[in-house]
Short mmCIF file of C-alpha atoms and ligand atoms in Angstrom, two decimals:
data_model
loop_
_atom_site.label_atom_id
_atom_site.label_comp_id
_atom_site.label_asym_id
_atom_site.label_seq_id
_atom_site.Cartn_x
_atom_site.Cartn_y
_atom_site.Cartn_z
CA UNK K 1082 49.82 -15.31 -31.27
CA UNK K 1083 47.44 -16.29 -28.37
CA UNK K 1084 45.54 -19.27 -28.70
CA UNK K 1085 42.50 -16.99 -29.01
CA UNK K 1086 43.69 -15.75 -32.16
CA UNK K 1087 44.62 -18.79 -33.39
CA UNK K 1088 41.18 -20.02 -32.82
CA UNK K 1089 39.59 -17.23 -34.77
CA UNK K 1090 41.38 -17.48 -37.89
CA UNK K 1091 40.46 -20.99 -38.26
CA UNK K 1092 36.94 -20.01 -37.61
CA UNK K 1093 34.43 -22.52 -40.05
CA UNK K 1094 30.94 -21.83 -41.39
CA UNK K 1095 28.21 -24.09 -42.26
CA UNK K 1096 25.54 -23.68 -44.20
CA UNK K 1097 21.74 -25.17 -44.04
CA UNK K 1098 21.30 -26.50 -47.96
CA UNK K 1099 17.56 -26.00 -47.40
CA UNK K 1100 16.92 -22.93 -46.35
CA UNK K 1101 20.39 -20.93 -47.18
CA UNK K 1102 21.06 -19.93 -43.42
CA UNK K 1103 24.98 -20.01 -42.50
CA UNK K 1104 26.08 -20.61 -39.12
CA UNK K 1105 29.35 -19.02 -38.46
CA UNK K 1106 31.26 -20.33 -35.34
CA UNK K 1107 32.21 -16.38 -35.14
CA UNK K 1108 28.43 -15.21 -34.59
CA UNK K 1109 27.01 -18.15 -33.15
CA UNK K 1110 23.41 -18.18 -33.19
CA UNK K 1111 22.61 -15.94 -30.41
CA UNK K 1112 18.46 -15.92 -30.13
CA UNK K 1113 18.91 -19.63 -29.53
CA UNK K 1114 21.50 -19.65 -26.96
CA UNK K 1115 24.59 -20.40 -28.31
CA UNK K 1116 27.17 -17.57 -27.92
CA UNK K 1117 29.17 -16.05 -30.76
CA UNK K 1118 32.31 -18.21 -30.85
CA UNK K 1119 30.17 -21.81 -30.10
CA UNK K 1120 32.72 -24.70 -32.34
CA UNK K 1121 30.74 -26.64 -34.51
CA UNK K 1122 31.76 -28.98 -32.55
CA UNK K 1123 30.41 -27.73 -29.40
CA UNK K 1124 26.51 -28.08 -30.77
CA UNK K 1125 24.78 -30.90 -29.42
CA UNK K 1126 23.84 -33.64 -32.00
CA UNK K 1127 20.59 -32.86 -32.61
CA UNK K 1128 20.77 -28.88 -33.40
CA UNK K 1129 18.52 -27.91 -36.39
CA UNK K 1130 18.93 -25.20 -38.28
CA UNK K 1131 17.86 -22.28 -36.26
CA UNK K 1132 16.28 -20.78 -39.34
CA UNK K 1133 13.71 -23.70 -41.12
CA UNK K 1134 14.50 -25.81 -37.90
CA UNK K 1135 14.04 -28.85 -40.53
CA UNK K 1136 17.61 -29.55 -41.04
CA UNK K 1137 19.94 -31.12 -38.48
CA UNK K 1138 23.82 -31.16 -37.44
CA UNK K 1139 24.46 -34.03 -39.78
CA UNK K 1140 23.20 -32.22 -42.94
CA UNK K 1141 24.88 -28.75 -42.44
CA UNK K 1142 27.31 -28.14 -45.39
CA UNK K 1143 31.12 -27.00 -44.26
CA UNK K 1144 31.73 -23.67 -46.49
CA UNK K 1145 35.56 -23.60 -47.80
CA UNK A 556 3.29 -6.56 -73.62
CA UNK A 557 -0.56 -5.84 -74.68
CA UNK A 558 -1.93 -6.46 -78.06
CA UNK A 559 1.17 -8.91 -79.07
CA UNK A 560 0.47 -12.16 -79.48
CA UNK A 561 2.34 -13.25 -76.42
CA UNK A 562 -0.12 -11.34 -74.63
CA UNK A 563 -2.89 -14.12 -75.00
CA UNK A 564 -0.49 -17.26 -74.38
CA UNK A 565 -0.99 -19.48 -71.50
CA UNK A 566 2.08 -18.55 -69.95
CA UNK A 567 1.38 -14.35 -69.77
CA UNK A 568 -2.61 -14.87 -68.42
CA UNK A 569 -0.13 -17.11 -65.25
CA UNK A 570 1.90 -14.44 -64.50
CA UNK A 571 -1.16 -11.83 -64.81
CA UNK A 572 -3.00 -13.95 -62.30
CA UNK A 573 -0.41 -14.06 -60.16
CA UNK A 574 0.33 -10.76 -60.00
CA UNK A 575 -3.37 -9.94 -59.76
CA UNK A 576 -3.55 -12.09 -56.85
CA UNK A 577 -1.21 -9.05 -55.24
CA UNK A 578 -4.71 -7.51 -54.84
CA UNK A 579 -6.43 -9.92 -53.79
CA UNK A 580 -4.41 -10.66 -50.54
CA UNK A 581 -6.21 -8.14 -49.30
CA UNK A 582 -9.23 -9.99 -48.64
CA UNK A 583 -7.52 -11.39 -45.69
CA UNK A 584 -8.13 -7.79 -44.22
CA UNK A 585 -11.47 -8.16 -45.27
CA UNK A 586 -12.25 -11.51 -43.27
CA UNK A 587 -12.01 -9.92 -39.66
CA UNK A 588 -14.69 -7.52 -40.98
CA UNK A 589 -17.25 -9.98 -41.83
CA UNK A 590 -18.36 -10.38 -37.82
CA UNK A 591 -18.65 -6.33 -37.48
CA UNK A 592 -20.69 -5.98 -40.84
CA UNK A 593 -23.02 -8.90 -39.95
CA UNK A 594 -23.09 -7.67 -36.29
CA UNK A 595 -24.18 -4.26 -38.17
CA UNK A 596 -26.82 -5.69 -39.57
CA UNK A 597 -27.92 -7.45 -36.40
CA UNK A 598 -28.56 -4.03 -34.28
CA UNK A 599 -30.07 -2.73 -37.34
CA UNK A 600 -32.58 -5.49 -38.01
CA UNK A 601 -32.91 -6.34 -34.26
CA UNK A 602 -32.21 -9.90 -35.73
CA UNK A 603 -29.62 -11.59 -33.57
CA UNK A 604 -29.48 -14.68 -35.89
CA UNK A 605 -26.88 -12.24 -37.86
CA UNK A 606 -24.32 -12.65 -35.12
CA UNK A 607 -24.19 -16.49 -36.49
CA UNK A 608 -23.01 -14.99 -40.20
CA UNK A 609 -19.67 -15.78 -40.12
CA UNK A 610 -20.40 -19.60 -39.33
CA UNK A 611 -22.41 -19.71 -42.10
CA UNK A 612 -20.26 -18.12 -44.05
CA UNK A 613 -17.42 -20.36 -43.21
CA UNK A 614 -18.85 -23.86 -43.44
CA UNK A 615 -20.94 -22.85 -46.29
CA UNK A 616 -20.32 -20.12 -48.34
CA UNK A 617 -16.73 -20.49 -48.32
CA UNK A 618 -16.72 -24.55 -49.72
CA UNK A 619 -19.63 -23.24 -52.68
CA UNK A 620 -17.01 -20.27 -53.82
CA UNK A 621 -14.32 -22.74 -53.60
CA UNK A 622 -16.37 -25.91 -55.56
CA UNK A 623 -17.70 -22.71 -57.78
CA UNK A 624 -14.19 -20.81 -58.37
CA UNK A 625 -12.34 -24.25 -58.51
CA UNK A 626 -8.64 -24.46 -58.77
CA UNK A 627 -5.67 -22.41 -58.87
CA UNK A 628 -3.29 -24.03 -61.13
CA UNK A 629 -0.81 -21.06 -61.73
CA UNK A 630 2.54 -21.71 -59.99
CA UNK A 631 5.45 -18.89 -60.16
CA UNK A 632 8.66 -19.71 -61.81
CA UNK A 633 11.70 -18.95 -60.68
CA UNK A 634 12.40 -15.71 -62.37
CA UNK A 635 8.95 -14.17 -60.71
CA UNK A 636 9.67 -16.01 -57.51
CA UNK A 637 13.05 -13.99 -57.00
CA UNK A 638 10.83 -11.17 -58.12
CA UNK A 639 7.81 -11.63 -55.11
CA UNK A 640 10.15 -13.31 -52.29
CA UNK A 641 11.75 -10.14 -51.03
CA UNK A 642 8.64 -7.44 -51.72
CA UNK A 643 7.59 -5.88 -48.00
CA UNK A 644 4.38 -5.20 -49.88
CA UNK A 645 3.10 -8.95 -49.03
CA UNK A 646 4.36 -8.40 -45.74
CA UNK A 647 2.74 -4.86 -44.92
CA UNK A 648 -0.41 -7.05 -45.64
CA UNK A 649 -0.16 -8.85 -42.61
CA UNK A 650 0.84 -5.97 -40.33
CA UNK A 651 -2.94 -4.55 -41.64
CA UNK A 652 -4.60 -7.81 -41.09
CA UNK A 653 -3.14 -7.94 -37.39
CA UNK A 654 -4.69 -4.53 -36.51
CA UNK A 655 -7.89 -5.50 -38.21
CA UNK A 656 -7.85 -8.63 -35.96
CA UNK A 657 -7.71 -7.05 -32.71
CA UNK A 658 -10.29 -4.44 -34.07
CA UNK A 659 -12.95 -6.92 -35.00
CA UNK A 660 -12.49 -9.09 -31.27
CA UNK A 661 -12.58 -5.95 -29.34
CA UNK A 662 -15.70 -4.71 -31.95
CA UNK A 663 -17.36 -7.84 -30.88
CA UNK A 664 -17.11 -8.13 -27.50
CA UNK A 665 -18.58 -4.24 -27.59
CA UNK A 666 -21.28 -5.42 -29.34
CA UNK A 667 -22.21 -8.86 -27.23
CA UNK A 668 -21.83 -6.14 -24.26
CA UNK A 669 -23.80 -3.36 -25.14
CA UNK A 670 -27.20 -4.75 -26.97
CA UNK A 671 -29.55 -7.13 -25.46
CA UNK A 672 -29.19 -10.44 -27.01
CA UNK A 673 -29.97 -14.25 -26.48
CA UNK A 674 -27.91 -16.54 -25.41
CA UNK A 675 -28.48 -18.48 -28.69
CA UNK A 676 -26.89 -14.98 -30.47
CA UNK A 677 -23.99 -14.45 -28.16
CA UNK A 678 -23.14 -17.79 -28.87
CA UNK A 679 -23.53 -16.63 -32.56
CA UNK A 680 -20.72 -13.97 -32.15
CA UNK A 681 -18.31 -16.31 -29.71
CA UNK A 682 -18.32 -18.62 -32.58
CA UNK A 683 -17.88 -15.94 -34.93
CA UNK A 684 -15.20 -14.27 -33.33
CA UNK A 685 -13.64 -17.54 -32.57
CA UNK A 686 -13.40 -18.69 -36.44
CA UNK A 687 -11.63 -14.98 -37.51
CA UNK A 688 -9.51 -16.17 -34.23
CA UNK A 689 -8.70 -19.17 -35.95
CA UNK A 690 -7.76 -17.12 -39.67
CA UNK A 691 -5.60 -14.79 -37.07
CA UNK A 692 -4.01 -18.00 -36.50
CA UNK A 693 -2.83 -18.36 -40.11
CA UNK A 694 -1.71 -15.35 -40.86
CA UNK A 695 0.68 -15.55 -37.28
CA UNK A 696 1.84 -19.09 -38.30
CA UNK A 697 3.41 -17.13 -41.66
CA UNK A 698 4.66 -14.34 -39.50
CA UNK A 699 5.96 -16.86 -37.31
CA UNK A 700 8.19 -18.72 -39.65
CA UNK A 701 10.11 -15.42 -40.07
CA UNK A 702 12.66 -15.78 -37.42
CA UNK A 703 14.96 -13.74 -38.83
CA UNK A 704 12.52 -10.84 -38.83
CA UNK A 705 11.83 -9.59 -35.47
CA UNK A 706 8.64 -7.17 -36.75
CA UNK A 707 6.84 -9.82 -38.39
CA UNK A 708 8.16 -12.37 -34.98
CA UNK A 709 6.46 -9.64 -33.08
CA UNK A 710 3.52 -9.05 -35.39
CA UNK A 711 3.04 -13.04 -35.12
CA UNK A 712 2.88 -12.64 -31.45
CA UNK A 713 0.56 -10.29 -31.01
CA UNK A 714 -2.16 -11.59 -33.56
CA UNK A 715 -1.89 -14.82 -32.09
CA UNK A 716 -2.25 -13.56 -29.07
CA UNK A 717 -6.29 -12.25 -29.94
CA UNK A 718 -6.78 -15.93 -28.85
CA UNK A 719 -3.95 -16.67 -26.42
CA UNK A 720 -2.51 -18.98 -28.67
CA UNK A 721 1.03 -17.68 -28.52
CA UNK A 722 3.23 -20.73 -27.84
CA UNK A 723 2.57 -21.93 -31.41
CA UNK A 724 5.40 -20.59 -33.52
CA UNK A 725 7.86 -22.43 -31.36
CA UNK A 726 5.77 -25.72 -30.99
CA UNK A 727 5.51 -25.38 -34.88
CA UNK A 728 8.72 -24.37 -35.95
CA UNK A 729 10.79 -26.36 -34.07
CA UNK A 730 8.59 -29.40 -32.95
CA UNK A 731 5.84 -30.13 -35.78
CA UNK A 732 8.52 -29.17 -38.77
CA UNK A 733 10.89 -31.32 -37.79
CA UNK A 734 8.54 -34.26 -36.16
CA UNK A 735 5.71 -34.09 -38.84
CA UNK A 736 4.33 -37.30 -40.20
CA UNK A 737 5.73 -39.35 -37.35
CA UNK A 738 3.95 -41.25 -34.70
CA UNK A 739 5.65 -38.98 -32.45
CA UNK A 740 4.48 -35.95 -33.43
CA UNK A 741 1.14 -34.39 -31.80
CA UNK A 742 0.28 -32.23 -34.43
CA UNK A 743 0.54 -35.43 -37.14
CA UNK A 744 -3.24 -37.10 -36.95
CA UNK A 745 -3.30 -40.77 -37.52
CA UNK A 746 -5.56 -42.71 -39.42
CA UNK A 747 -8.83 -44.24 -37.92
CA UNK A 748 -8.11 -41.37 -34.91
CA UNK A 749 -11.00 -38.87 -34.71
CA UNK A 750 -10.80 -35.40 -34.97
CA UNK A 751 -12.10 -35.47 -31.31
CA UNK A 752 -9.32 -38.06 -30.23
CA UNK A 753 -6.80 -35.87 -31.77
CA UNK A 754 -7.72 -32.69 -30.47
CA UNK A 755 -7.12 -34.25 -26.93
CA UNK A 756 -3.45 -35.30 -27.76
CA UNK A 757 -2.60 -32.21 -29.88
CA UNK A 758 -3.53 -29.52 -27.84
CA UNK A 759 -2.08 -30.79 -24.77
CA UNK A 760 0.86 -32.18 -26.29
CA UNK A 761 1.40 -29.02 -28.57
CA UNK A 762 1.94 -26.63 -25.97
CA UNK A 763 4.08 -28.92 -23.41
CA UNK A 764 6.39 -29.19 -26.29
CA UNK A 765 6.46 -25.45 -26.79
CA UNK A 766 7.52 -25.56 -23.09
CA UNK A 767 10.14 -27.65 -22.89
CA UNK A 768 11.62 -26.12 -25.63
CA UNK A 769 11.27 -22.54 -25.12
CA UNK A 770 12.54 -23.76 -21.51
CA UNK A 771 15.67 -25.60 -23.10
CA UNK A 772 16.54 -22.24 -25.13
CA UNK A 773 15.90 -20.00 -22.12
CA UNK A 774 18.81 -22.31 -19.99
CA UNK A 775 21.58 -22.48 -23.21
CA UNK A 776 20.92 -18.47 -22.69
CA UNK A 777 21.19 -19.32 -18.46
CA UNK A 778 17.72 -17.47 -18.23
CA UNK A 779 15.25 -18.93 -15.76
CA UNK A 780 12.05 -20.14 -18.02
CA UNK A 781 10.15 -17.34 -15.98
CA UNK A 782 11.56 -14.58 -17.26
CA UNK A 783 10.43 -12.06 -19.54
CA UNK A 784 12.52 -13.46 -22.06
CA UNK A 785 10.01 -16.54 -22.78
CA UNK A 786 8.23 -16.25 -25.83
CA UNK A 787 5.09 -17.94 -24.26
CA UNK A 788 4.85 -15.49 -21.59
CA UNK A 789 5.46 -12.59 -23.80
CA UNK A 790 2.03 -12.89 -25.64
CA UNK A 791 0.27 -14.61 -22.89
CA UNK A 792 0.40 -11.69 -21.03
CA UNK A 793 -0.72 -9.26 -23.86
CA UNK A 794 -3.97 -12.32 -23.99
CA UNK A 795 -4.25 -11.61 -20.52
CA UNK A 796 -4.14 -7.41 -19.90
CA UNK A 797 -6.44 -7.66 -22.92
CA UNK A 798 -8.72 -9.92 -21.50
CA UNK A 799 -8.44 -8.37 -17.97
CA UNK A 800 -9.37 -4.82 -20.12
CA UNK A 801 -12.17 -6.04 -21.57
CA UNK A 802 -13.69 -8.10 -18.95
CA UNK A 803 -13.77 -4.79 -16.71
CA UNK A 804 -14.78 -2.30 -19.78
CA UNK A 805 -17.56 -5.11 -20.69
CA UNK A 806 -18.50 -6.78 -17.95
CA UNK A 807 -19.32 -10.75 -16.99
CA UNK A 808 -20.27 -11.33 -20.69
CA UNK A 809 -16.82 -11.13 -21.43
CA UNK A 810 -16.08 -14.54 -19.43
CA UNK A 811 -18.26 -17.03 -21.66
CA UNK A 812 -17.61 -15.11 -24.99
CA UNK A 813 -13.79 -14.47 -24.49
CA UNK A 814 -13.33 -18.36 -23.54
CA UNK A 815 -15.76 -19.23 -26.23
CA UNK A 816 -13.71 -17.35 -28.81
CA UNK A 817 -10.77 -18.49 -28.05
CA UNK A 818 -11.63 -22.05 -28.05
CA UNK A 819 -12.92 -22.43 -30.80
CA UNK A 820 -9.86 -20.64 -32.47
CA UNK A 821 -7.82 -23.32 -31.37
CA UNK A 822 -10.50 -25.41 -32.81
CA UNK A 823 -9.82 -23.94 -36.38
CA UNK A 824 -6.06 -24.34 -35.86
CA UNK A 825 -6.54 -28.28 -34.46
CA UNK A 826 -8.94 -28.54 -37.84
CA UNK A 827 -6.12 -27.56 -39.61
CA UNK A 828 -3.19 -29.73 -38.34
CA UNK A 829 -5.97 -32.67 -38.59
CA UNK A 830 -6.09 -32.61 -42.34
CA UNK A 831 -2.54 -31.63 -42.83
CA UNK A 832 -0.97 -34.73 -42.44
CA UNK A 833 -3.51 -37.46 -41.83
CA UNK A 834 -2.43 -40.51 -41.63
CA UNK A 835 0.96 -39.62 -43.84
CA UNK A 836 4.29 -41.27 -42.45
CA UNK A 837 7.88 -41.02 -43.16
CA UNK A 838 9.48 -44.71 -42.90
CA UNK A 839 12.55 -44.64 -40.67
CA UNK A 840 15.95 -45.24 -42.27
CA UNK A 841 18.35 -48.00 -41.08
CA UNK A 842 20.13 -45.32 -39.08
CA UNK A 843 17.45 -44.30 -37.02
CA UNK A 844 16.35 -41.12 -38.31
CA UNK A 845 13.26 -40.60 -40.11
CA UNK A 846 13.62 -40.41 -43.83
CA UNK A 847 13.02 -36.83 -44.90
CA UNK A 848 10.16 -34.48 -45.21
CA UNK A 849 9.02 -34.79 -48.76
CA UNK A 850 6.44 -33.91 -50.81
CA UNK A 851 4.08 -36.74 -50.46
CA UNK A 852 3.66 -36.01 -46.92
CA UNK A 853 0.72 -33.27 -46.87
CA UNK A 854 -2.13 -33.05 -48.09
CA UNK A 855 -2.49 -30.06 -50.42
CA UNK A 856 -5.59 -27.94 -51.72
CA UNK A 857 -5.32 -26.14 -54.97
CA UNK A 858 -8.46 -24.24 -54.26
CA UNK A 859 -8.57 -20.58 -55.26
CA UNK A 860 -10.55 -18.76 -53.07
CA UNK A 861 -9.18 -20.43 -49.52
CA UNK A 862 -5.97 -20.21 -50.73
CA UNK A 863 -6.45 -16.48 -50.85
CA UNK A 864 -7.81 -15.98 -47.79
CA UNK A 865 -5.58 -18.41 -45.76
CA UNK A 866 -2.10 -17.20 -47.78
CA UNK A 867 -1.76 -20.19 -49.56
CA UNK A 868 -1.41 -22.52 -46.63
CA UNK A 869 -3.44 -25.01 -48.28
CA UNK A 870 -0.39 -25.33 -50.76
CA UNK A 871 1.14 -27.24 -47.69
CA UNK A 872 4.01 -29.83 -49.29
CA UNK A 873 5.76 -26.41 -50.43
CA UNK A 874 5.60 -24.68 -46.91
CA UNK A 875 7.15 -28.55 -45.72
CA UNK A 876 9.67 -27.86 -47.75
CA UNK A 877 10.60 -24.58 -48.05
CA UNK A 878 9.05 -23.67 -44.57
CA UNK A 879 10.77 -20.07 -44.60
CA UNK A 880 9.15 -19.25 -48.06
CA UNK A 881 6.24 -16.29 -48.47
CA UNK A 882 3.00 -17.14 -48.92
CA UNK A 883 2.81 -15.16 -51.78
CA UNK A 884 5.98 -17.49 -53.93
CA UNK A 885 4.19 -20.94 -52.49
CA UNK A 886 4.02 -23.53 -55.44
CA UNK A 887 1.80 -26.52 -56.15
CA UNK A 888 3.53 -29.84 -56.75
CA UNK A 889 2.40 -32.47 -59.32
CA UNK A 890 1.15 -35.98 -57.55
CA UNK A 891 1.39 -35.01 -54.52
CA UNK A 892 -1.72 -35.99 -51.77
CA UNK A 893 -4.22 -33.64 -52.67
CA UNK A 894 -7.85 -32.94 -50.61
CA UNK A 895 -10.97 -33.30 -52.29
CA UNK A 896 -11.68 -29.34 -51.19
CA UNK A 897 -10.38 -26.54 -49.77
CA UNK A 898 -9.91 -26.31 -45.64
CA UNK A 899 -13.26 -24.74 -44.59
CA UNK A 900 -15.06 -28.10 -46.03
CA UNK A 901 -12.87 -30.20 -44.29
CA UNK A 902 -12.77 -28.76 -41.33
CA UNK A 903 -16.52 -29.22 -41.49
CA UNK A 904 -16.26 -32.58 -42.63
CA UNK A 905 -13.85 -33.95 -39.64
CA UNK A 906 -16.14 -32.89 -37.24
CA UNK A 907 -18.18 -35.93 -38.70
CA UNK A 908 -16.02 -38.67 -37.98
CA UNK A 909 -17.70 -41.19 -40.28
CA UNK A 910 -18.03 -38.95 -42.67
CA UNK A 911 -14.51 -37.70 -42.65
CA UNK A 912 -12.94 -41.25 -42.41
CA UNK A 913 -15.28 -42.94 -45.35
CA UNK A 914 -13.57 -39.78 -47.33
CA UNK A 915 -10.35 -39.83 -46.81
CA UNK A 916 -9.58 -43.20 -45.42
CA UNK A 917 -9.62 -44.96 -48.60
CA UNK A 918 -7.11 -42.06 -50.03
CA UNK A 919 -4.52 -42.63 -47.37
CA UNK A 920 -4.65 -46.42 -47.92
CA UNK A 921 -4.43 -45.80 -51.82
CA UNK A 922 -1.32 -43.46 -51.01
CA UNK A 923 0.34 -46.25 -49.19
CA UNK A 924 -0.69 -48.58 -51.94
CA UNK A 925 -2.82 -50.83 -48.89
CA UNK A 926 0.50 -51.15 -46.92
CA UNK A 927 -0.70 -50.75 -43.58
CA UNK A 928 3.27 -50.54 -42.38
CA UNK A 929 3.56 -47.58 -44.23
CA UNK A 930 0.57 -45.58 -42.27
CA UNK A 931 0.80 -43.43 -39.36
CA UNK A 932 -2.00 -45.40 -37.92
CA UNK A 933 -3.88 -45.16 -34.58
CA UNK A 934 -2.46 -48.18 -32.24
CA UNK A 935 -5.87 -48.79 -30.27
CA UNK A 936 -7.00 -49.84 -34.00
CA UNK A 937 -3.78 -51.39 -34.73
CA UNK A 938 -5.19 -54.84 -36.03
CA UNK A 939 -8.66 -53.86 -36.89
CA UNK A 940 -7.38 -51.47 -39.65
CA UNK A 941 -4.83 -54.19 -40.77
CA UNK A 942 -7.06 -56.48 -41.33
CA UNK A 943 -9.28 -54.41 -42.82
CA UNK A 944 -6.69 -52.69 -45.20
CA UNK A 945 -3.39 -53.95 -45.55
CA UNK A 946 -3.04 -55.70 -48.83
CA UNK A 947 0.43 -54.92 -50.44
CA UNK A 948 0.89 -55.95 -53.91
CA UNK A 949 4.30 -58.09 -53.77
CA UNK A 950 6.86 -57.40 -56.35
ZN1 ZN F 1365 17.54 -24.08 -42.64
#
């Protein structure tokens, strides 16, 4: 297994508890410039929700 | 279920009324007629005072239907809310009232062009046109929130654009959501600032925000900021080959009413985020970060008739916190900041600034129960509204 692969089956969503939007590291969130594949971790700190662009980083819920 | 007896309860006449008020969306396709029917009635009556109708009709017959008509106090419940969210019927509205926008501008400027009038009267139908500009502006701030919908995002665009006001959605989405009711934000107005003050740090302010960060989302996306790709230029340049069109179609007249129109559009929209907020603040936590957008920081108008015709904006502590919601599912919240009328009054109003601040001053002091610490307050007037107002009761 490449580390590629490896990456992608350990790929995390989030989701915005105000306005319902998920952001899955797979899709990215395109319209706003980050790529499909962007980490969570690779946002900067103050990314809102690119939806209701009320709720920030630090509020996003991890989906199990 | 007519003629049972559930039929006459409270609760059935709500969700009637609601449902009714399906229909009467469609006055918002209505409004942008007004200017043609009273410009009708100018040619026909060789009376250019006519072309001044929709003034009139804003800043006066608007505030009697809404002290006459009174309040809305029907709120959807869940069940009917699931029901409304998701039907393109509310939705097709819009697409209507964005056709009938650019019809009644272009009508207008036809008819400032091809009559004899006064300057007096062509003033008349600037300001006319400039106040449907300014509704146009309303229904593109709810397109606008639909991000995930690129035909109402486009729709949005292109009604805004009647007035070249396209850089909104992004200075509102992404800058006035998130900053509102902070000193920081110039769409917030602070007490003890005029209307007049405001208007020179909002509009300004507004659209270099919009800028920097349609600029910031252009370079994640390694796009230069002057590129098609920028949502500013897109509907600046529809403003523009419209303009362009009608200035050669119409002639010279075009230049004063156009700017006129437009203007004064922006006015409405600067009326707007005046009473929206003013004076409201959110207190900053001991982490830095503002405490959350809540209720209690918007000022809200339950009236019935300019919530219909401005899609419920008015019901503003809802769209703060649901800003992706409909217009059509928008509730009113219990104890919340609420203004003494509906918009078109106070817009009137704050272009009085004693007027407007012996009214509401008093009402933003009383919401911070006279702590001065908790007001988004002018600086300039710093001390002379502390010592005029701050009197916190001590626990
Ligand atoms: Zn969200």
């Amino acid at each position: 297994m490449s580390t590629k692969q490896a990456e992608n089956t350990v790929m995390k969503q989030y989701r915005c508890p105000d306005c319902g939007y998920i952001y899955a590291e797979s899709a990215g969130a395109e319209h706003e410039g980050y790529r499909a594949g962007t980490l969570w971790k690779e946002l900067p700190e103050d990314f809102p929700c690119p939806d209701c662009f009320i709720t920030e980083k630090p509020d996003f819920v991890l989906l199990e | 279920m007519p003629g049972s007896d559930n039929s006459h309860s409270p609760a059935f006449k709500t969700s009637a009324w609601i449902s009714s008020k399906r229909y009467w969306y469609w006055l918002s396709v209505l409004l942008p007629t007004i200017p043609l029917i009273s410009a009708a009635l100018a040619i026909r009556t060789g009376t250019g005072s006519w072309l001044w109708f929709t003034v009139f009709f804003m800043y006066a017959i608007l505030p009697a239907a809404d002290y006459i008509f009174g309040i809305d106090e029907a709120n959807p419940d869940d069940e009917l809310i699931e029901k409304l969210k998701d039907d393109r019927y509310y939705v097709h509205i819009m697409y209507v009232v964005t056709v009938m926008h650019w019809v009644s501008l272009v009508g207008m400027a036809y008819v400032v062009s091809h009559y004899e009038w006064s300057w007096f009267s062509i003033l008349g139908a600037a300001l006319s046109a400039g106040i449907i500009n300014g509704v146009g502006l309303v229904v593109g701030h709810e397109m606008g929130h639909k991000v995930r919908d690129k035909s109402q995002v486009a729709c949005a665009k292109i009604v805004m654009a009647c007035s070249g006001y396209g850089h909104f959605s992004i200075e509102h989405n992404k800058g006035h959501h998130r900053h509102v009711a902070t000193p920081e934000d110039p769409a917030s107005s602070r007490l003890g600032e005029s209307i007049y003050k405001f208007s020179k740090r909002e509009m300004p302010g507004a659209f270099r925000r919009a800028w920097s960060l349609e600029t910031e989302r252009l370079q994640r996306l390694g796009k230069s900021e002057w590129s098609l790709d920028n949502e500013i230029i897109q509907p600046a340049l529809l403003t523009i080959s419209a303009y362009v069109l009608m200035l050669a179609l119409f002639g010279p007249v075009m230049i004063p009413f156009l700017l006129i129109a437009a203007g004064f559009g922006w006015w409405q929209l600067t009326c707007a985020n005046y009473v929206e907020h003013y004076g409201l603040l959110r207190l900053k936590r001991e982490n830095g970060r503002y405490e959350r957008c809540a209720p209690q920081h918007s000022w809200n108008s339950n009236h019935k008739v300019s919530n219909l015709l401005l899609l419920q904006l008015q019901r503003h502590s809802d769209h703060h916190a649901h800003p992706t919601s409909p217009y059509q599912v928008l509730r009113d919240y219990a104890d919340v900041p609420g203004l003494p009328s509906g918009y078109p009054w106070m817009f009137f109003v704050a272009m009085f600034p004693w007027a407007w601040f012996s009214l509401m001053d008093p009402k933003v002091v009383a919401w911070a129960e006279a702590d001065m610490n908790r007001v988004n307050l002018d600086p300039d007037l710093r001390d002379e509204l502390f010592s005029r107002y701050h009197n916190p009761q001590t626990v």
